[in-house]
C-alpha positions as a LaTeX table, in Angstrom:
\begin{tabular}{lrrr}
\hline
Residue & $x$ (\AA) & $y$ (\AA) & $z$ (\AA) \\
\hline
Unk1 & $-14.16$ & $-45.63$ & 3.27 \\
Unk2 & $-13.74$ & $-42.58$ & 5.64 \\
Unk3 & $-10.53$ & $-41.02$ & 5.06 \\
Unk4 & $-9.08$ & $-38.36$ & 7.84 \\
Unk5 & $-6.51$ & $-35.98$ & 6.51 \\
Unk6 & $-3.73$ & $-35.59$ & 8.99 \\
Unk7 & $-2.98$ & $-31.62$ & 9.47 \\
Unk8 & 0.63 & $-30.49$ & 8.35 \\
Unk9 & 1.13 & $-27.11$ & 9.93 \\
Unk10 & 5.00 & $-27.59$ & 10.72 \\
Unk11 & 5.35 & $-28.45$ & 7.02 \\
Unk12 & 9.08 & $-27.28$ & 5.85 \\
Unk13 & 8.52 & $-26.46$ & 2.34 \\
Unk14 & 11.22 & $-24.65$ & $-0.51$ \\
Unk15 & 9.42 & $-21.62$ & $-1.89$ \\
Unk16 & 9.88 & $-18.29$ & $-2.50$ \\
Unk17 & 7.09 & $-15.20$ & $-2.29$ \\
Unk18 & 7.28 & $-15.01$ & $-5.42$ \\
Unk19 & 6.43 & $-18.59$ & $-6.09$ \\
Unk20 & 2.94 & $-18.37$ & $-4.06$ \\
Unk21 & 1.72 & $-15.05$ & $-4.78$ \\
Unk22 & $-0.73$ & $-15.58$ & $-7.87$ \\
Unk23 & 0.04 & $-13.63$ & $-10.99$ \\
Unk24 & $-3.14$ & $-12.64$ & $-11.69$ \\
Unk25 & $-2.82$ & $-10.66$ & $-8.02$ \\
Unk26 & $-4.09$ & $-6.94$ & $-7.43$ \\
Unk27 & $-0.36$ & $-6.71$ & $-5.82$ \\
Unk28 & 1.39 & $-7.63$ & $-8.86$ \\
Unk29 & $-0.29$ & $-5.14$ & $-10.94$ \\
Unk30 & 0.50 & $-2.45$ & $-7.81$ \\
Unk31 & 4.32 & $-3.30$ & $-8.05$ \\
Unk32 & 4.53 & $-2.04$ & $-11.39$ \\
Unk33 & 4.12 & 1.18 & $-10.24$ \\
Unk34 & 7.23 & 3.58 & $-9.90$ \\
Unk35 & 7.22 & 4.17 & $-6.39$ \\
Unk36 & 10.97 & 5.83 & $-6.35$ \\
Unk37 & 9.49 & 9.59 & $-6.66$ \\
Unk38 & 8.98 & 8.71 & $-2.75$ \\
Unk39 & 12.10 & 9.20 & $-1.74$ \\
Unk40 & 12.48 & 12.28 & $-3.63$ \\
Unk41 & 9.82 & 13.91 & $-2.04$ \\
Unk42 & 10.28 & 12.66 & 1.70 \\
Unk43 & 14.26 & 12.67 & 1.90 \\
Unk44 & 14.21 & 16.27 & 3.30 \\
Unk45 & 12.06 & 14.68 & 6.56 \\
Unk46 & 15.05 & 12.90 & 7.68 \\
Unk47 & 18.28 & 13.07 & 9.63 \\
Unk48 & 21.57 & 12.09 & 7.88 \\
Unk49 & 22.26 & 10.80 & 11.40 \\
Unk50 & 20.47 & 8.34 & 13.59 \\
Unk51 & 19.77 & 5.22 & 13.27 \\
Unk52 & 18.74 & 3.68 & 10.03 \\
Unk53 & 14.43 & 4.43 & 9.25 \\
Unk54 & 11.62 & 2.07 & 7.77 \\
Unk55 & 11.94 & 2.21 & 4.38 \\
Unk56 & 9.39 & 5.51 & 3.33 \\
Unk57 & 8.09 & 3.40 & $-0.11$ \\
Unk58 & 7.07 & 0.41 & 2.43 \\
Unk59 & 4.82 & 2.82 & 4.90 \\
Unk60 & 2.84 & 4.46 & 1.74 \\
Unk61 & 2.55 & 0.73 & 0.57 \\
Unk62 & 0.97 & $-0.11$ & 3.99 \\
Unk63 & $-1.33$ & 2.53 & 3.91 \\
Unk64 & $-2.19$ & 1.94 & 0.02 \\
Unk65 & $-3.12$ & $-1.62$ & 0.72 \\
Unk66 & $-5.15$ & $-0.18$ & 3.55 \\
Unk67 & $-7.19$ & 1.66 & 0.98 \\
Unk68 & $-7.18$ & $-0.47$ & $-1.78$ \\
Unk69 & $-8.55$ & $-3.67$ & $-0.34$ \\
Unk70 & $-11.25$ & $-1.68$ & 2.32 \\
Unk71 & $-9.41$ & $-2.75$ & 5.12 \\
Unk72 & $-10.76$ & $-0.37$ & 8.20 \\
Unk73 & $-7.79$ & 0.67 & 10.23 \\
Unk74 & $-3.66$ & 0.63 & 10.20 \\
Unk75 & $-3.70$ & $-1.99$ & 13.04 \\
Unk76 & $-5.85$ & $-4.28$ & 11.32 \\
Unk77 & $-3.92$ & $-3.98$ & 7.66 \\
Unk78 & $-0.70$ & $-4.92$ & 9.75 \\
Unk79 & $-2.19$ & $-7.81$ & 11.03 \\
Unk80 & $-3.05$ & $-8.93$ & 7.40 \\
Unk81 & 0.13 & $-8.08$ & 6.51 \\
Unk82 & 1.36 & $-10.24$ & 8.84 \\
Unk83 & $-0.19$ & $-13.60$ & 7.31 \\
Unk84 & $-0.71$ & $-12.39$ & 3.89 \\
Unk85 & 2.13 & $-13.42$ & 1.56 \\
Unk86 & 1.10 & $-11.84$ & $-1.41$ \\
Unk87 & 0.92 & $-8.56$ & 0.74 \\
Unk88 & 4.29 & $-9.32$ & 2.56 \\
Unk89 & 5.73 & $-9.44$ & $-1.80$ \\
Unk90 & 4.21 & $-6.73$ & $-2.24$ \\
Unk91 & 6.19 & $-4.40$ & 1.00 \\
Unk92 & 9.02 & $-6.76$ & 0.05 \\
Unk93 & 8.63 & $-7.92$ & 3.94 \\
Unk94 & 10.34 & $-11.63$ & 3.95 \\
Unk95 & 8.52 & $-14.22$ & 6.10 \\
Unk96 & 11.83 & $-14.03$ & 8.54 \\
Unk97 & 11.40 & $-10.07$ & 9.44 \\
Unk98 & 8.90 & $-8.25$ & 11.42 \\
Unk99 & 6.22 & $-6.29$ & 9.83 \\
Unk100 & 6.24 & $-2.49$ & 10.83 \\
Unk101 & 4.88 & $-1.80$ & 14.20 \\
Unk102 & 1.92 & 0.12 & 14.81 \\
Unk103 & 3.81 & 3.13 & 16.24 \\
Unk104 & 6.13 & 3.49 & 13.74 \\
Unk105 & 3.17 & 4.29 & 10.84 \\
Unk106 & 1.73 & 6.61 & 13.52 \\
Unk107 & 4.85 & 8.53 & 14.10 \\
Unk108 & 5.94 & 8.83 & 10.80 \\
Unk109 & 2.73 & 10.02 & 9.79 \\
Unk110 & 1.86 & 12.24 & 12.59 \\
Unk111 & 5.52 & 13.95 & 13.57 \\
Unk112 & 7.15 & 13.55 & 10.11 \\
Unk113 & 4.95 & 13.81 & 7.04 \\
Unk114 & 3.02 & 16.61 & 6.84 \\
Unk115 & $-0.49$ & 16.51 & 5.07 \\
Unk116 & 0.41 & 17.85 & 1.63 \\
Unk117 & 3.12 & 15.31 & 1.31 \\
Unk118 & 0.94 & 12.55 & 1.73 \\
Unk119 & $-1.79$ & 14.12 & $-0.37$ \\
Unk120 & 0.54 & 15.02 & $-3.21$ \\
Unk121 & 2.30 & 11.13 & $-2.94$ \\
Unk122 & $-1.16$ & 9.36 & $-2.83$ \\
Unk123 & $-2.33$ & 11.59 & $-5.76$ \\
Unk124 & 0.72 & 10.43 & $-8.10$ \\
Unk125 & 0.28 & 6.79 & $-7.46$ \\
Unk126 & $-3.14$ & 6.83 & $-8.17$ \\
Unk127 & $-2.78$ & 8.80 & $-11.39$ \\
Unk128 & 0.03 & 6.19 & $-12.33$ \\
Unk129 & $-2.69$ & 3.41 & $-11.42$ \\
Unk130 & $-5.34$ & 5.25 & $-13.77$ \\
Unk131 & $-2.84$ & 5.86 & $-16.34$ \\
Unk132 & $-1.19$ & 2.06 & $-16.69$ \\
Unk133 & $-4.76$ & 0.90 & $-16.06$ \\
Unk134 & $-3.75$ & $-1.35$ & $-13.24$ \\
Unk135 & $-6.92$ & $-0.69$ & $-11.12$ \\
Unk136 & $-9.45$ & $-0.87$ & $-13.23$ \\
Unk137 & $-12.26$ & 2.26 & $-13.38$ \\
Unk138 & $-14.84$ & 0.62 & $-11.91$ \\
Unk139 & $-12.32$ & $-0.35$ & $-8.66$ \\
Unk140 & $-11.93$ & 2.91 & $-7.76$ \\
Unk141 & $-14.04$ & 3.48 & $-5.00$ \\
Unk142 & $-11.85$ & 4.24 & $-2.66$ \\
Unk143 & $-10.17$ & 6.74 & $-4.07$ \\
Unk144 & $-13.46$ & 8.76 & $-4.22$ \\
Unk145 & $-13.29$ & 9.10 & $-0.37$ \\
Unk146 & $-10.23$ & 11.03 & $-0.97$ \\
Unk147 & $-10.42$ & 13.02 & $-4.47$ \\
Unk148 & $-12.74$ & 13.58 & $-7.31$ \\
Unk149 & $-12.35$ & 11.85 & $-10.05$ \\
Unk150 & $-13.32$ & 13.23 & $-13.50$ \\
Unk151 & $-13.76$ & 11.93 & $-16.61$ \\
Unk152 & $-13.56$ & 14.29 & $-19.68$ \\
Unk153 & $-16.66$ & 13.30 & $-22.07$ \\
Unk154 & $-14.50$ & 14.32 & $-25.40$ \\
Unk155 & $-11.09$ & 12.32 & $-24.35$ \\
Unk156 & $-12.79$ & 9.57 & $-22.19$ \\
Unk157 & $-9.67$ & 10.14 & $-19.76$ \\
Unk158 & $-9.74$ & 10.48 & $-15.63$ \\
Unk159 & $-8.33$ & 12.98 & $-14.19$ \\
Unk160 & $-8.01$ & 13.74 & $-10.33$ \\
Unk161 & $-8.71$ & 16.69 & $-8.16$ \\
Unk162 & $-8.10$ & 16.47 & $-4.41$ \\
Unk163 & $-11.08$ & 16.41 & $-2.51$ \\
Unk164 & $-11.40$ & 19.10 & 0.56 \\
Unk165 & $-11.95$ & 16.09 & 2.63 \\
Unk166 & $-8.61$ & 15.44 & 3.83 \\
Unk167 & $-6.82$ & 11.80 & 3.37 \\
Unk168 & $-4.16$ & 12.36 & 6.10 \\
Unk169 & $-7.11$ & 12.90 & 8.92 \\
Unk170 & $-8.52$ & 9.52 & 7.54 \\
Unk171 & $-5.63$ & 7.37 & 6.83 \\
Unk172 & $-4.54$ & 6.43 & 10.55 \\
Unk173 & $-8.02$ & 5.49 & 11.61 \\
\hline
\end{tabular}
């Protein structure tokens, strides 16, 4: 007998993030990471006054996630963003907000952060990474674009040296 499913795409459904993003996720792994050294080293780029910024943990998580999972340019990791609910867990980005626009990455990167702040925050959540094992060793590809990795033959451990080539010149493509 030829049975034709009927599409639910208005479905109203009583979940949370948390609830559908798999355990065994990349992301999950990622949020165990420390990320509050971020504000620490980015609080002297802003104004006590003015209206309230984009969180500065979420825009390094954006451009992480751009990295991490090869996705090509800013524009097209906030479009996956957009749909992506283990992503959106990750940024802590509720279905009922917006995801960060375009020209708020851009600006923050290009007028606020200079290029050793990015370099030196990048460099610290990869050597967490390493060091917790979350990615595993052969995962890191990526991070080759942007430093050297080493591995010490006596201790078996990585370390990381930042490449000439510099990450905040390739992050916004």
């Amino acid at each position: 007998m030829l049975t034709k499913k009927n599409t639910i795409q208005n479905e109203l459904i009583f979940s949370t993030l948390d609830d559908l993003v798999p355990q065994s996720h990349l992301v999950r792994k990622l949020d165990k990471i420390d990320y509050s050294f971020i504000y620490d080293e980015v609080s002297h780029y802003y104004s006590e006054d003015g209206r309230p910024s984009i969180d500065p943990v979420i825009l390094f998580k954006i451009i992480l996630i751009k990295n991490i999972f090869g996705i090509k340019s800013i524009r097209q990791a906030l479009k996956e963003i957009e749909v992506n609910l283990a992503y959106r867990w990750f940024l802590n980005i509720p279905l009922s907000k917006k995801v960060p626009s375009y020209s708020v990455i851009s600006n923050n990167f290009n007028n606020r952060f200079n290029k050793d702040i990015l370099k030196k925050i990048f460099k610290v959540i990869i050597t967490k990474a390493i060091n917790k094992q979350i990615i595993p060793e052969k995962d890191l590809k990526f991070i080759n674009i942007y430093y050297k990795l080493r591995k010490n033959k006596v201790t078996n451990k990585l370390s990381i040296e930042t490449d000439e080539e510099s990450l905040y010149d390739q992050t916004l493509v």
